[in-house]
Amino acid sequence: LNDNPSYYKLKLSGSVKSPKLNFEPPFLMLTPVPLDVKTETAISIIPQDYLRQSRIQVELPEFELEGGDRIYPFSVKFPEDQKIVLSSDGTNKELICHISFRSSRPVSLLGNIFFIDEEEN
């Protein structure tokens, strides 16, 4: 460097951490309720390895009934916010999410609710 004929060799190493979401509890089972009565529970979403702010979007399952009608019996609410924020200590703040179910028709369902960040993870 600076016309010095000496050569310097740098060796760099690192690891790539993909952002991910963990859930507590890891799966959800809602109690049976009478028709048109809402059942609800809260879950914690624990973001890991997010280096910048992101916003969580939710895809809810659609179900087709015997007569061909389609229903969306699940709903999701974030009482505080659905933004993933990086704290000053380098960790991500936990998010609280309320998941509810209500149906005016008798159903028994098994489905997935997808939580997706702005980069479609």
PDB file of N, CA and C in Angstrom, residues 29-90:
ATOM      1  N   MET A  29     -54.765 -24.927  19.144  1.00  0.00           N
ATOM      2  CA  MET A  29     -55.997 -25.696  19.119  1.00  0.00           C
ATOM      3  C   MET A  29     -57.038 -24.877  19.873  1.00  0.00           C
ATOM      4  N   LEU A  30     -58.073 -24.458  19.171  1.00  0.00           N
ATOM      5  CA  LEU A  30     -59.122 -23.665  19.788  1.00  0.00           C
ATOM      6  C   LEU A  30     -60.234 -24.578  20.292  1.00  0.00           C
ATOM      7  N   THR A  31     -60.846 -24.195  21.388  1.00  0.00           N
ATOM      8  CA  THR A  31     -61.899 -25.031  21.982  1.00  0.00           C
ATOM      9  C   THR A  31     -63.178 -24.936  21.157  1.00  0.00           C
ATOM     10  N   PRO A  32     -63.951 -26.010  21.119  1.00  0.00           N
ATOM     11  CA  PRO A  32     -65.249 -25.961  20.428  1.00  0.00           C
ATOM     12  C   PRO A  32     -66.179 -24.969  21.134  1.00  0.00           C
ATOM     13  N   VAL A  33     -66.951 -24.259  20.343  1.00  0.00           N
ATOM     14  CA  VAL A  33     -67.891 -23.283  20.881  1.00  0.00           C
ATOM     15  C   VAL A  33     -69.226 -23.424  20.158  1.00  0.00           C
ATOM     16  N   PRO A  34     -70.309 -22.914  20.752  1.00  0.00           N
ATOM     17  CA  PRO A  34     -71.609 -22.917  20.051  1.00  0.00           C
ATOM     18  C   PRO A  34     -71.538 -22.086  18.772  1.00  0.00           C
ATOM     19  N   LEU A  35     -72.502 -22.297  17.884  1.00  0.00           N
ATOM     20  CA  LEU A  35     -72.538 -21.567  16.624  1.00  0.00           C
ATOM     21  C   LEU A  35     -72.586 -20.067  16.865  1.00  0.00           C
ATOM     22  N   ASP A  36     -71.865 -19.338  16.039  1.00  0.00           N
ATOM     23  CA  ASP A  36     -71.808 -17.883  16.044  1.00  0.00           C
ATOM     24  C   ASP A  36     -71.266 -17.288  17.355  1.00  0.00           C
ATOM     25  N   VAL A  37     -70.478 -18.079  18.069  1.00  0.00           N
ATOM     26  CA  VAL A  37     -69.800 -17.599  19.271  1.00  0.00           C
ATOM     27  C   VAL A  37     -68.300 -17.583  18.974  1.00  0.00           C
ATOM     28  N   LYS A  38     -67.651 -16.497  19.354  1.00  0.00           N
ATOM     29  CA  LYS A  38     -66.224 -16.352  19.056  1.00  0.00           C
ATOM     30  C   LYS A  38     -65.383 -17.001  20.147  1.00  0.00           C
ATOM     31  N   THR A  39     -64.366 -17.736  19.712  1.00  0.00           N
ATOM     32  CA  THR A  39     -63.335 -18.222  20.614  1.00  0.00           C
ATOM     33  C   THR A  39     -62.029 -17.562  20.191  1.00  0.00           C
ATOM     34  N   GLU A  40     -61.209 -17.207  21.166  1.00  0.00           N
ATOM     35  CA  GLU A  40     -60.006 -16.433  20.852  1.00  0.00           C
ATOM     36  C   GLU A  40     -58.873 -16.824  21.786  1.00  0.00           C
ATOM     37  N   THR A  41     -57.671 -16.726  21.261  1.00  0.00           N
ATOM     38  CA  THR A  41     -56.484 -16.943  22.076  1.00  0.00           C
ATOM     39  C   THR A  41     -55.374 -16.029  21.587  1.00  0.00           C
ATOM     40  N   ALA A  42     -54.409 -15.804  22.449  1.00  0.00           N
ATOM     41  CA  ALA A  42     -53.265 -14.960  22.096  1.00  0.00           C
ATOM     42  C   ALA A  42     -52.036 -15.833  21.906  1.00  0.00           C
ATOM     43  N   ILE A  43     -51.233 -15.476  20.916  1.00  0.00           N
ATOM     44  CA  ILE A  43     -49.957 -16.150  20.705  1.00  0.00           C
ATOM     45  C   ILE A  43     -48.858 -15.096  20.683  1.00  0.00           C
ATOM     46  N   SER A  44     -47.655 -15.534  20.973  1.00  0.00           N
ATOM     47  CA  SER A  44     -46.483 -14.666  20.876  1.00  0.00           C
ATOM     48  C   SER A  44     -45.720 -15.018  19.615  1.00  0.00           C
ATOM     49  N   ILE A  45     -45.351 -14.002  18.854  1.00  0.00           N
ATOM     50  CA  ILE A  45     -44.523 -14.176  17.667  1.00  0.00           C
ATOM     51  C   ILE A  45     -43.150 -13.629  18.026  1.00  0.00           C
ATOM     52  N   ILE A  46     -42.138 -14.476  17.928  1.00  0.00           N
ATOM     53  CA  ILE A  46     -40.789 -14.107  18.327  1.00  0.00           C
ATOM     54  C   ILE A  46     -39.906 -14.028  17.080  1.00  0.00           C
ATOM     55  N   PRO A  47     -39.665 -12.807  16.580  1.00  0.00           N
ATOM     56  CA  PRO A  47     -38.793 -12.660  15.410  1.00  0.00           C
ATOM     57  C   PRO A  47     -37.330 -12.873  15.799  1.00  0.00           C
ATOM     58  N   GLN A  48     -36.569 -13.479  14.907  1.00  0.00           N
ATOM     59  CA  GLN A  48     -35.141 -13.686  15.145  1.00  0.00           C
ATOM     60  C   GLN A  48     -34.350 -13.297  13.897  1.00  0.00           C
ATOM     61  N   ASP A  49     -33.217 -12.637  14.137  1.00  0.00           N
ATOM     62  CA  ASP A  49     -32.245 -12.292  13.098  1.00  0.00           C
ATOM     63  C   ASP A  49     -32.765 -11.308  12.051  1.00  0.00           C
ATOM     64  N   TYR A  50     -33.709 -10.456  12.428  1.00  0.00           N
ATOM     65  CA  TYR A  50     -34.119  -9.363  11.541  1.00  0.00           C
ATOM     66  C   TYR A  50     -33.183  -8.196  11.785  1.00  0.00           C
ATOM     67  N   LEU A  51     -32.547  -7.698  10.737  1.00  0.00           N
ATOM     68  CA  LEU A  51     -31.598  -6.603  10.865  1.00  0.00           C
ATOM     69  C   LEU A  51     -32.225  -5.248  10.574  1.00  0.00           C
ATOM     70  N   ARG A  52     -33.427  -5.246  10.049  1.00  0.00           N
ATOM     71  CA  ARG A  52     -34.141  -3.996   9.797  1.00  0.00           C
ATOM     72  C   ARG A  52     -35.635  -4.228  10.031  1.00  0.00           C
ATOM     73  N   GLN A  53     -36.335  -3.124  10.144  1.00  0.00           N
ATOM     74  CA  GLN A  53     -37.763  -3.188  10.423  1.00  0.00           C
ATOM     75  C   GLN A  53     -38.504  -3.873   9.281  1.00  0.00           C
ATOM     76  N   SER A  54     -39.523  -4.631   9.634  1.00  0.00           N
ATOM     77  CA  SER A  54     -40.363  -5.299   8.651  1.00  0.00           C
ATOM     78  C   SER A  54     -41.784  -5.333   9.202  1.00  0.00           C
ATOM     79  N   ARG A  55     -42.734  -5.567   8.346  1.00  0.00           N
ATOM     80  CA  ARG A  55     -44.139  -5.619   8.766  1.00  0.00           C
ATOM     81  C   ARG A  55     -44.688  -7.009   8.443  1.00  0.00           C
ATOM     82  N   ILE A  56     -45.405  -7.578   9.379  1.00  0.00           N
ATOM     83  CA  ILE A  56     -45.982  -8.912   9.216  1.00  0.00           C
ATOM     84  C   ILE A  56     -47.351  -8.797   8.535  1.00  0.00           C
ATOM     85  N   GLN A  57     -47.544  -9.578   7.495  1.00  0.00           N
ATOM     86  CA  GLN A  57     -48.841  -9.736   6.845  1.00  0.00           C
ATOM     87  C   GLN A  57     -49.349 -11.136   7.163  1.00  0.00           C
ATOM     88  N   VAL A  58     -50.661 -11.316   7.127  1.00  0.00           N
ATOM     89  CA  VAL A  58     -51.255 -12.604   7.495  1.00  0.00           C
ATOM     90  C   VAL A  58     -52.137 -13.105   6.360  1.00  0.00           C
ATOM     91  N   GLU A  59     -51.968 -14.381   6.018  1.00  0.00           N
ATOM     92  CA  GLU A  59     -52.854 -15.041   5.050  1.00  0.00           C
ATOM     93  C   GLU A  59     -53.693 -16.049   5.809  1.00  0.00           C
ATOM     94  N   LEU A  60     -55.013 -15.836   5.777  1.00  0.00           N
ATOM     95  CA  LEU A  60     -55.940 -16.710   6.494  1.00  0.00           C
ATOM     96  C   LEU A  60     -56.524 -17.753   5.547  1.00  0.00           C
ATOM     97  N   PRO A  61     -56.762 -18.957   6.061  1.00  0.00           N
ATOM     98  CA  PRO A  61     -57.311 -20.007   5.195  1.00  0.00           C
ATOM     99  C   PRO A  61     -58.783 -19.770   4.880  1.00  0.00           C
ATOM    100  N   GLU A  62     -59.159 -20.185   3.686  1.00  0.00           N
ATOM    101  CA  GLU A  62     -60.552 -20.153   3.243  1.00  0.00           C
ATOM    102  C   GLU A  62     -61.031 -21.595   3.207  1.00  0.00           C
ATOM    103  N   PHE A  63     -62.273 -21.820   3.613  1.00  0.00           N
ATOM    104  CA  PHE A  63     -62.808 -23.177   3.632  1.00  0.00           C
ATOM    105  C   PHE A  63     -64.089 -23.225   2.825  1.00  0.00           C
ATOM    106  N   GLU A  64     -64.248 -24.329   2.094  1.00  0.00           N
ATOM    107  CA  GLU A  64     -65.469 -24.524   1.317  1.00  0.00           C
ATOM    108  C   GLU A  64     -66.371 -25.494   2.054  1.00  0.00           C
ATOM    109  N   LEU A  65     -67.632 -25.097   2.247  1.00  0.00           N
ATOM    110  CA  LEU A  65     -68.616 -25.939   2.917  1.00  0.00           C
ATOM    111  C   LEU A  65     -69.286 -26.868   1.913  1.00  0.00           C
ATOM    112  N   GLU A  66     -70.090 -27.803   2.398  1.00  0.00           N
ATOM    113  CA  GLU A  66     -70.720 -28.803   1.518  1.00  0.00           C
ATOM    114  C   GLU A  66     -71.571 -28.180   0.417  1.00  0.00           C
ATOM    115  N   GLY A  67     -72.265 -27.102   0.701  1.00  0.00           N
ATOM    116  CA  GLY A  67     -73.126 -26.463  -0.299  1.00  0.00           C
ATOM    117  C   GLY A  67     -72.374 -25.581  -1.274  1.00  0.00           C
ATOM    118  N   GLY A  68     -71.046 -25.512  -1.151  1.00  0.00           N
ATOM    119  CA  GLY A  68     -70.244 -24.690  -2.045  1.00  0.00           C
ATOM    120  C   GLY A  68     -69.934 -23.308  -1.491  1.00  0.00           C
ATOM    121  N   ASP A  69     -70.571 -22.953  -0.365  1.00  0.00           N
ATOM    122  CA  ASP A  69     -70.269 -21.656   0.251  1.00  0.00           C
ATOM    123  C   ASP A  69     -68.835 -21.648   0.761  1.00  0.00           C
ATOM    124  N   ARG A  70     -68.214 -20.480   0.704  1.00  0.00           N
ATOM    125  CA  ARG A  70     -66.848 -20.318   1.213  1.00  0.00           C
ATOM    126  C   ARG A  70     -66.894 -19.421   2.444  1.00  0.00           C
ATOM    127  N   ILE A  71     -66.126 -19.816   3.456  1.00  0.00           N
ATOM    128  CA  ILE A  71     -66.094 -19.024   4.685  1.00  0.00           C
ATOM    129  C   ILE A  71     -64.648 -18.767   5.099  1.00  0.00           C
ATOM    130  N   TYR A  72     -64.476 -17.688   5.831  1.00  0.00           N
ATOM    131  CA  TYR A  72     -63.203 -17.328   6.463  1.00  0.00           C
ATOM    132  C   TYR A  72     -63.483 -17.231   7.968  1.00  0.00           C
ATOM    133  N   PRO A  73     -63.456 -18.345   8.674  1.00  0.00           N
ATOM    134  CA  PRO A  73     -63.851 -18.316  10.085  1.00  0.00           C
ATOM    135  C   PRO A  73     -62.787 -17.757  11.029  1.00  0.00           C
ATOM    136  N   PHE A  74     -61.558 -17.614  10.557  1.00  0.00           N
ATOM    137  CA  PHE A  74     -60.486 -17.113  11.413  1.00  0.00           C
ATOM    138  C   PHE A  74     -60.279 -15.618  11.187  1.00  0.00           C
ATOM    139  N   SER A  75     -59.907 -14.931  12.243  1.00  0.00           N
ATOM    140  CA  SER A  75     -59.484 -13.537  12.120  1.00  0.00           C
ATOM    141  C   SER A  75     -58.271 -13.338  13.018  1.00  0.00           C
ATOM    142  N   VAL A  76     -57.475 -12.344  12.665  1.00  0.00           N
ATOM    143  CA  VAL A  76     -56.231 -12.078  13.380  1.00  0.00           C
ATOM    144  C   VAL A  76     -56.154 -10.589  13.685  1.00  0.00           C
ATOM    145  N   LYS A  77     -55.751 -10.268  14.915  1.00  0.00           N
ATOM    146  CA  LYS A  77     -55.544  -8.872  15.312  1.00  0.00           C
ATOM    147  C   LYS A  77     -54.232  -8.758  16.066  1.00  0.00           C
ATOM    148  N   PHE A  78     -53.542  -7.669  15.823  1.00  0.00           N
ATOM    149  CA  PHE A  78     -52.333  -7.331  16.566  1.00  0.00           C
ATOM    150  C   PHE A  78     -52.702  -6.152  17.467  1.00  0.00           C
ATOM    151  N   PRO A  79     -52.834  -6.362  18.780  1.00  0.00           N
ATOM    152  CA  PRO A  79     -53.283  -5.271  19.652  1.00  0.00           C
ATOM    153  C   PRO A  79     -52.312  -4.097  19.724  1.00  0.00           C
ATOM    154  N   GLU A  80     -51.032  -4.335  19.542  1.00  0.00           N
ATOM    155  CA  GLU A  80     -50.062  -3.242  19.598  1.00  0.00           C
ATOM    156  C   GLU A  80     -49.659  -2.826  18.185  1.00  0.00           C
ATOM    157  N   ASP A  81     -48.914  -3.668  17.504  1.00  0.00           N
ATOM    158  CA  ASP A  81     -48.460  -3.355  16.153  1.00  0.00           C
ATOM    159  C   ASP A  81     -48.001  -4.649  15.501  1.00  0.00           C
ATOM    160  N   GLN A  82     -47.924  -4.643  14.189  1.00  0.00           N
ATOM    161  CA  GLN A  82     -47.431  -5.835  13.503  1.00  0.00           C
ATOM    162  C   GLN A  82     -46.097  -5.568  12.822  1.00  0.00           C
ATOM    163  N   LYS A  83     -45.355  -4.592  13.354  1.00  0.00           N
ATOM    164  CA  LYS A  83     -44.026  -4.279  12.838  1.00  0.00           C
ATOM    165  C   LYS A  83     -42.963  -5.008  13.653  1.00  0.00           C
ATOM    166  N   ILE A  84     -41.997  -5.575  12.945  1.00  0.00           N
ATOM    167  CA  ILE A  84     -40.832  -6.161  13.589  1.00  0.00           C
ATOM    168  C   ILE A  84     -39.819  -5.036  13.755  1.00  0.00           C
ATOM    169  N   VAL A  85     -39.427  -4.801  14.986  1.00  0.00           N
ATOM    170  CA  VAL A  85     -38.541  -3.686  15.301  1.00  0.00           C
ATOM    171  C   VAL A  85     -37.261  -4.224  15.919  1.00  0.00           C
ATOM    172  N   LEU A  86     -36.145  -3.657  15.508  1.00  0.00           N
ATOM    173  CA  LEU A  86     -34.851  -4.012  16.074  1.00  0.00           C
ATOM    174  C   LEU A  86     -34.610  -3.158  17.312  1.00  0.00           C
ATOM    175  N   SER A  87     -34.410  -3.801  18.470  1.00  0.00           N
ATOM    176  CA  SER A  87     -34.158  -3.086  19.717  1.00  0.00           C
ATOM    177  C   SER A  87     -32.721  -2.579  19.762  1.00  0.00           C
ATOM    178  N   SER A  88     -32.447  -1.707  20.705  1.00  0.00           N
ATOM    179  CA  SER A  88     -31.103  -1.131  20.832  1.00  0.00           C
ATOM    180  C   SER A  88     -30.062  -2.186  21.199  1.00  0.00           C
ATOM    181  N   ASP A  89     -30.488  -3.283  21.816  1.00  0.00           N
ATOM    182  CA  ASP A  89     -29.536  -4.344  22.172  1.00  0.00           C
ATOM    183  C   ASP A  89     -29.350  -5.368  21.050  1.00  0.00           C
ATOM    184  N   GLY A  90     -29.960  -5.124  19.872  1.00  0.00           N
ATOM    185  CA  GLY A  90     -29.774  -6.007  18.719  1.00  0.00           C
ATOM    186  C   GLY A  90     -30.777  -7.139  18.616  1.00  0.00           C
TER     187      GLY A  90
END
